[in-house]
Coordinates of N, CA and C in Angstrom, one line a residue:
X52 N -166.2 53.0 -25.4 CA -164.8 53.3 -25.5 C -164.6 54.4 -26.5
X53 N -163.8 55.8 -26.4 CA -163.7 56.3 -27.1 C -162.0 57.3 -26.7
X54 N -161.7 57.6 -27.7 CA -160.3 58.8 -27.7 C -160.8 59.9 -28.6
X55 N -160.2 61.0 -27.5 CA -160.2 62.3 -28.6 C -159.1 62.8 -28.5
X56 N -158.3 63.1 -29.6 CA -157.0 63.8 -28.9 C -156.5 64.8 -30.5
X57 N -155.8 66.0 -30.3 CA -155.2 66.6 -30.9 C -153.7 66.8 -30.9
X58 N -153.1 66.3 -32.0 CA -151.5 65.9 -31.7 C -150.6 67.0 -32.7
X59 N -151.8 67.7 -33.8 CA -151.2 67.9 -34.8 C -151.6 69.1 -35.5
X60 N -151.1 70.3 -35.4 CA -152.2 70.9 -36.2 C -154.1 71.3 -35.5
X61 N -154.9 71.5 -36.7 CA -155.9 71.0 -36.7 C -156.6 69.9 -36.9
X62 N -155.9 68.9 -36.5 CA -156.5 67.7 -37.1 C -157.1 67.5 -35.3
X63 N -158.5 66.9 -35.3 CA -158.7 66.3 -34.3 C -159.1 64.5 -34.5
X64 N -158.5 63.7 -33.8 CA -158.5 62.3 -34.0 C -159.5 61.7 -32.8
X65 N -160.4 60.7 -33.5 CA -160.8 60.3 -32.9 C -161.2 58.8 -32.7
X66 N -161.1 58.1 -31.7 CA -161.6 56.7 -31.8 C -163.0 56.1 -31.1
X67 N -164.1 55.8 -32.2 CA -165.2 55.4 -31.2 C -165.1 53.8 -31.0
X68 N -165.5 53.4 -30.1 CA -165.6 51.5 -30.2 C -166.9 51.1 -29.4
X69 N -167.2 50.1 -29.4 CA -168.8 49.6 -28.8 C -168.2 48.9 -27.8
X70 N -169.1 48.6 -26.8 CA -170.5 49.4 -26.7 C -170.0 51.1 -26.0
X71 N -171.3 52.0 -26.6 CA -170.9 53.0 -26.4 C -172.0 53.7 -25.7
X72 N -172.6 53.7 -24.3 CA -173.8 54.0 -23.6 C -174.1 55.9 -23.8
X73 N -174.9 55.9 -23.0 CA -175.3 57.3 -23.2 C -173.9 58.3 -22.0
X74 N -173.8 57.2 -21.1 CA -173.1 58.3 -20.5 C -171.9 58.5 -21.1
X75 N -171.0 57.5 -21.7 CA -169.9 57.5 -22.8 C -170.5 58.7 -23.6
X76 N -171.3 58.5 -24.4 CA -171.4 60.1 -25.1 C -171.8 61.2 -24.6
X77 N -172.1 61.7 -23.6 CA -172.1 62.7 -23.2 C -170.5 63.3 -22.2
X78 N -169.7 62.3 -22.1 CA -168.6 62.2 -21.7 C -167.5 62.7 -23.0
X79 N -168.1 62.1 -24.3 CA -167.2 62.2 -25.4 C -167.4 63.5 -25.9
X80 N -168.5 63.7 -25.9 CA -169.3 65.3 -26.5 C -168.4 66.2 -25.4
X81 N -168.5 66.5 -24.7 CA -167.4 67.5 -23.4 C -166.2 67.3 -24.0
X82 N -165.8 66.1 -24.1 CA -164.2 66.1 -24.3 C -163.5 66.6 -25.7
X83 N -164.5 66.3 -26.6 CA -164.6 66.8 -27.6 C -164.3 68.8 -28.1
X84 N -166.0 68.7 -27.6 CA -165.7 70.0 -27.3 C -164.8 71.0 -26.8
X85 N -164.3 70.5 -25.8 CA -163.1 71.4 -25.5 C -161.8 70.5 -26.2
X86 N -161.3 69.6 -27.1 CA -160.3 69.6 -27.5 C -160.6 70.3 -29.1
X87 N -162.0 70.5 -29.0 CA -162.2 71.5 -30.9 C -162.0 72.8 -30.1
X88 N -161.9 73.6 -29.0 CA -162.0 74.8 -28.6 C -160.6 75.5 -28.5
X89 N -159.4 74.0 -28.3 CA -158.2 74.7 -28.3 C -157.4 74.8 -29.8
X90 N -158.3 74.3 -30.9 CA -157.5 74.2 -32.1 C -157.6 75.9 -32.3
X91 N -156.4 76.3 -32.9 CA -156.3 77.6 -32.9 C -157.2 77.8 -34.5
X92 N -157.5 79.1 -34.6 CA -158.6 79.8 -35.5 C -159.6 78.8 -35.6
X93 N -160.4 78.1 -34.5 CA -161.5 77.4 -34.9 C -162.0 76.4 -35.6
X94 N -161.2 76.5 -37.2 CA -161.6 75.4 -37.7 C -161.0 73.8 -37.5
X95 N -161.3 72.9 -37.8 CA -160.8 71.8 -37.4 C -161.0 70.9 -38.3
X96 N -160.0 69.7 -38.8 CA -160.2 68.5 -39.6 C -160.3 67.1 -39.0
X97 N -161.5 66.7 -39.2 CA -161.3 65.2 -38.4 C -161.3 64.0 -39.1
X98 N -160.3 63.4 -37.8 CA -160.5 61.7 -38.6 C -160.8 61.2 -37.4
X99 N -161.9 59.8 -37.4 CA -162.7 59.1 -37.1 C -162.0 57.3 -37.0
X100 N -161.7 56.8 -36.5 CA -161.9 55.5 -36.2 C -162.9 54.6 -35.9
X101 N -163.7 53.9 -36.3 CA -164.7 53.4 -36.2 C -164.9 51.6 -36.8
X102 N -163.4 51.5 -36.8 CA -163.3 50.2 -37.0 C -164.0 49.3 -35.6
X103 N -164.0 49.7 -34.5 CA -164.1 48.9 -33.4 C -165.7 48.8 -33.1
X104 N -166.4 50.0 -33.4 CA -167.7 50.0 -33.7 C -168.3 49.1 -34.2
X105 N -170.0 48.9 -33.7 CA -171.1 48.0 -34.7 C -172.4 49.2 -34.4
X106 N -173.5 48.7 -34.6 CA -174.9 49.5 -34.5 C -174.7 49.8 -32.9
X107 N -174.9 51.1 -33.3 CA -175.1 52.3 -31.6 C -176.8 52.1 -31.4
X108 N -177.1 52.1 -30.6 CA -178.8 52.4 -30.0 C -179.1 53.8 -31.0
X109 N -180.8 54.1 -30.8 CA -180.7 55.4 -31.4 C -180.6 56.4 -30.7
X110 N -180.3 56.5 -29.0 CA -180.2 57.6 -28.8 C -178.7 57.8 -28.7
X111 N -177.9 56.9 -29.0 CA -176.9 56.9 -29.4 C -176.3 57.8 -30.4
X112 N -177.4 57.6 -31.1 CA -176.9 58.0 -33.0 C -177.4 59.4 -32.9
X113 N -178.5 59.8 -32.2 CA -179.2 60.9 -32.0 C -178.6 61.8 -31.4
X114 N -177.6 61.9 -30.0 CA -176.4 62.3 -29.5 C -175.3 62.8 -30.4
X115 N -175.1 61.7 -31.5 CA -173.7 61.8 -31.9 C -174.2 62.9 -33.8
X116 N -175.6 62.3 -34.1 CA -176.2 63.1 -35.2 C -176.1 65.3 -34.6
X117 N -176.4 65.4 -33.6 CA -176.4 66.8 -32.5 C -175.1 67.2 -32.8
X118 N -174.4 66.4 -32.2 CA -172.8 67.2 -31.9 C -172.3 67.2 -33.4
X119 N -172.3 66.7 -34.7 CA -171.8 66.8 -35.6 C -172.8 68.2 -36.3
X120 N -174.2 68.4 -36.2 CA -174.3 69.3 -36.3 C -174.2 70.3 -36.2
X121 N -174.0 70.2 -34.9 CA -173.4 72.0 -34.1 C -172.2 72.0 -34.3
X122 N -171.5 71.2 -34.8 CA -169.8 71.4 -35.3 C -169.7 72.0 -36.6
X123 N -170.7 71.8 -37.1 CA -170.7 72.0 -38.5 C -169.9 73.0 -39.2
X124 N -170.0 74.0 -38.3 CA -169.3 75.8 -38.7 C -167.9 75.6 -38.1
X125 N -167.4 74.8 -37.9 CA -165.9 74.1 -37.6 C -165.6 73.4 -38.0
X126 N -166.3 73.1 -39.0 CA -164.8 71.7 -39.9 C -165.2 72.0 -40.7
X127 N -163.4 72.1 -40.9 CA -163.0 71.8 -42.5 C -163.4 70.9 -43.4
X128 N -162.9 69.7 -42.9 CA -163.6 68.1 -43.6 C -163.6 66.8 -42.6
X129 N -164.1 66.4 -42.7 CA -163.9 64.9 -41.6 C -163.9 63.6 -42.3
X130 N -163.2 63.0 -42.1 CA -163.3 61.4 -42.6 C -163.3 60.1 -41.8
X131 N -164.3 59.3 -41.9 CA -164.6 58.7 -40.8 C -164.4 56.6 -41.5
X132 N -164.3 56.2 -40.7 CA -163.2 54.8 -41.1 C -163.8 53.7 -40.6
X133 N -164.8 52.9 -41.8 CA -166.1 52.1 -41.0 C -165.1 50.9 -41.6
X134 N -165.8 49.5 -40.9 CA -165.4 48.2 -41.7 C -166.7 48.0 -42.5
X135 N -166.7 46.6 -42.2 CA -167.6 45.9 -43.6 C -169.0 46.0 -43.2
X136 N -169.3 46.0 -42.2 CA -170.7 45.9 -41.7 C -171.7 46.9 -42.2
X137 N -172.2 46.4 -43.2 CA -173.4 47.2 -43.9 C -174.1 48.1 -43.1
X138 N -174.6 47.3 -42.2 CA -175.9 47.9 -41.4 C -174.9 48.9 -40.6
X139 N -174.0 48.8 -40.5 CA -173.2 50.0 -39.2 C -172.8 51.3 -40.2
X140 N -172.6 50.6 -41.3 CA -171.8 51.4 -42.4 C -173.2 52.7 -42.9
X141 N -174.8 52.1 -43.1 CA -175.6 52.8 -43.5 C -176.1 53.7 -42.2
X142 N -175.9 53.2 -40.8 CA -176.1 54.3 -39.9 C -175.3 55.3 -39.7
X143 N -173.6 55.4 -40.0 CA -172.8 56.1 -40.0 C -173.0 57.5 -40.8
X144 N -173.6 56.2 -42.2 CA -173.8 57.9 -44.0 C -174.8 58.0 -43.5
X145 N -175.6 57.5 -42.5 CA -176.7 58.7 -42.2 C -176.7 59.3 -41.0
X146 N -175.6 59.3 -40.1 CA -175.7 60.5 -39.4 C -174.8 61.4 -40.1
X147 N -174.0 60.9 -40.9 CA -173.1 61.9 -42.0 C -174.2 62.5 -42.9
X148 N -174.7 61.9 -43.4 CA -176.1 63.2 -44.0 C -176.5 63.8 -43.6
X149 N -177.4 63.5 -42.4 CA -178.1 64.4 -42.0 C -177.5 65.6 -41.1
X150 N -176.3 65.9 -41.1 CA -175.5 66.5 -40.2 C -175.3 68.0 -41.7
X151 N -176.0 68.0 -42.7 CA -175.8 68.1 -43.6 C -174.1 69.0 -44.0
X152 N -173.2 68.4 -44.2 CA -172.2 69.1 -44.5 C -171.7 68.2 -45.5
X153 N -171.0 69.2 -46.4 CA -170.3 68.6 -48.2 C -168.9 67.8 -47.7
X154 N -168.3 68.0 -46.9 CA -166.8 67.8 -46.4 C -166.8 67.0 -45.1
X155 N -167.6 65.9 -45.3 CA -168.0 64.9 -44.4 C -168.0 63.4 -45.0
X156 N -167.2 62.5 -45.2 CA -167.3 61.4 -46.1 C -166.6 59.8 -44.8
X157 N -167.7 59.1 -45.1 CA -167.3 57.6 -44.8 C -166.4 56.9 -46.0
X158 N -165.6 55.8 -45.3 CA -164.0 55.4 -46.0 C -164.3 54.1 -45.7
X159 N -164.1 53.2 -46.3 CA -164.1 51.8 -45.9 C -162.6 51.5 -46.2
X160 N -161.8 52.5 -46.7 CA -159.9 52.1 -47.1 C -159.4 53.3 -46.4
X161 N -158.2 53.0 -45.6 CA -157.6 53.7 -45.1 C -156.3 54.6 -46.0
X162 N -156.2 53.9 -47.3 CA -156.1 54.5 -48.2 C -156.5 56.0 -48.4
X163 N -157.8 55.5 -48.7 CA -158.5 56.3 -49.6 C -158.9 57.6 -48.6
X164 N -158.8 57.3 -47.2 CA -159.0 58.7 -46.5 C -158.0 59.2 -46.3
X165 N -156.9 59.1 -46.4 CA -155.5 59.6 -46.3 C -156.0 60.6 -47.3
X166 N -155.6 59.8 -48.6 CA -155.6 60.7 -50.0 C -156.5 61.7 -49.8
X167 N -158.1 61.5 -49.3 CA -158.4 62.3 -49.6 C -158.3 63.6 -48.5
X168 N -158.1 63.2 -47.2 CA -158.2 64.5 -46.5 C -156.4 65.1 -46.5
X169 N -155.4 64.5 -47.2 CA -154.4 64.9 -47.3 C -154.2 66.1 -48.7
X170 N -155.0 66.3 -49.3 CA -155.6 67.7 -49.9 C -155.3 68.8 -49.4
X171 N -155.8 68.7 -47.5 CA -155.9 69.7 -47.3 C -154.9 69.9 -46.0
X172 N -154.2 68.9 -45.8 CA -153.1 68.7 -44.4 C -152.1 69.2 -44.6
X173 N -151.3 69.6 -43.6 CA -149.8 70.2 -43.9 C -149.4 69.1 -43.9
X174 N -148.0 69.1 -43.6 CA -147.4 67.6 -44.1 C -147.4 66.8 -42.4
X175 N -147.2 67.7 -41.2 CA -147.3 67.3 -39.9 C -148.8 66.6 -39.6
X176 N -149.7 67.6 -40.4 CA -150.8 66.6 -40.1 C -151.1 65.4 -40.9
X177 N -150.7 65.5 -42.3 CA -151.0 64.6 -42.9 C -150.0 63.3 -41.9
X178 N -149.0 63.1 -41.4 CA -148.2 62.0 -40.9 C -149.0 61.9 -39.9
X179 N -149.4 62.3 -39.0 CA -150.3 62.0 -38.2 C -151.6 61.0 -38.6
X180 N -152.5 61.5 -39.8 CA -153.8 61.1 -40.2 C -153.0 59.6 -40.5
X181 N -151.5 59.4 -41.0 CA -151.2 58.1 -41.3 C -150.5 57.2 -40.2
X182 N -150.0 57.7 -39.5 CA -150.0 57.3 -38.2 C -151.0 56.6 -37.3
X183 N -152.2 57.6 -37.2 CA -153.6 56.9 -36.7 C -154.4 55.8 -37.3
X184 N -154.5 56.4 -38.9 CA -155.0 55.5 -39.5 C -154.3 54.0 -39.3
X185 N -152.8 54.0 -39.9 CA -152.0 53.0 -39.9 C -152.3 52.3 -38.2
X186 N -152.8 52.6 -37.5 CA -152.5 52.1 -36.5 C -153.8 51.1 -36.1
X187 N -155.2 51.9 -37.1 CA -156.1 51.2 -36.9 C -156.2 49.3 -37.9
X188 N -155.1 49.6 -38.7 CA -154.5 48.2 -39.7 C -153.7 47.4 -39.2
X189 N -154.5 46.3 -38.7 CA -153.5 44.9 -37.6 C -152.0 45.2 -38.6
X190 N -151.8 45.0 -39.7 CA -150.7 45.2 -40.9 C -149.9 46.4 -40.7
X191 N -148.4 46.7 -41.2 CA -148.7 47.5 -41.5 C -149.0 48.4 -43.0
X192 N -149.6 50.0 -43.1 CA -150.0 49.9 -44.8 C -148.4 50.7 -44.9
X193 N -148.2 50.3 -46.2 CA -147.4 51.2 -47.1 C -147.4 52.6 -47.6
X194 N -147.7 53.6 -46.9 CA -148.3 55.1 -47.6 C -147.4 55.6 -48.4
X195 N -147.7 56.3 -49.4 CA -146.5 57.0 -50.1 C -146.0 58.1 -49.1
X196 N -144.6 57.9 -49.8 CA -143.6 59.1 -49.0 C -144.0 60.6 -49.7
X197 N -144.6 61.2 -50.6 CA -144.9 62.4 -50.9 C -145.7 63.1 -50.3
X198 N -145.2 64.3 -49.7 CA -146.3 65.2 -49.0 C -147.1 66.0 -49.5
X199 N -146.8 65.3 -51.3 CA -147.8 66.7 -52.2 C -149.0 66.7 -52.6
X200 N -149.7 67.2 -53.1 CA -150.9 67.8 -53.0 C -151.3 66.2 -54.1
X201 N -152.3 65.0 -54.3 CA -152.3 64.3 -55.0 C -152.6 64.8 -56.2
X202 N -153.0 64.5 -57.4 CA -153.0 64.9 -58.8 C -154.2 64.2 -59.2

C-alpha cells in the first residue's frame, strides 16, 4: 500500500504501509518519479509516512535504498515518520544512510518533523506537512499557529 501525491508547493507526500511486494515498488518508484518531475525547478521536499509499515524484505529495501539515491540531486530535505518498532526504525536510518544525503532525517514525533522541515516550507507547504502528518495521529495534534521560521 502506498500514496504519492503533490498538493503543495514542492512538498511531495508520501505513504508507505506493509505489506509492500516488489511489484508495489516498482509501481511506486514510476509514480513517484513522475510526481518528482512535475515539481517545478526540480527540487523537492519530502515527507514520508511510515507509520503503517514494519520490516520490508531486502529486496524491498534494496528498491527503495536505489530510488532515494538517484533522487538525491532533488531534494531539498525529506523527513520520514517511523513508530516504535526498533527493528523497522534501524532499517529505515539505514536506508537513510546509505542513500548518503545530510537533509534526510527519521522522526519518531510528528512534532518534531514539522519543526524541522518547516525551516524550509512556505507557509502553504508547511499546512500541508501538518495536515498529513496530523492525519497520520488517530488524535488530533495541536501545531502551533506561527508560520515563522522556528528560533
Amino acid at each position: 500500500m502506498y500514496t504519492v501525491e503533490n498538493r503543495a508547493g514542492r512538498l511531495i507526500e508520501v505513504k508507505i504501509g506493509s505489506p509492500l511486494t516488489m511489484e508495489d515498488v516498482q509501481q511506486f518508484v514510476q509514480k513517484y518519479q513522475a510526481v518528482m518531475r512535475q515539481i517545478p525547478g526540480g527540487k523537492y521536499i519530502g515527507v514520508v509516512n511510515l507509520l503503517e509499515a514494519y520490516v520490508f524484505p531486502p529486496a524491498v529495501i534494496q528498491a527503495l535504498s536505489q530510488l532515494l539515491s538517484g533522487a538525491g540531486s532533488h531534494v531539498v530535505r525529506s523527513a520520514f515518520l517511523i513508530g516504535e518498532s526498533a527493528v523497522f526504525g534501524l532499517q529505515v536510518e539505514r536506508v537513510i544512510h546509505d542513500a548518503k544525503h545530510p537533509d534526510r532525517r527519521a522522526f519518531r514525533n510528528g512534532r518534531e518533523l514539522v519543526t524541522w522541515l518547516a525551516e524550509i516550507l512556505t507557509p502553504a507547504e508547511k499546512r500541508e506537512v501538518e495536515r498529513f502528518i496530523g492525519e497520520a495521529h488517530p488524535a488530533p495534534v495541536a501545531w502551533p499557529v506561527s508560520h515563522t521560521k522556528p528560533r
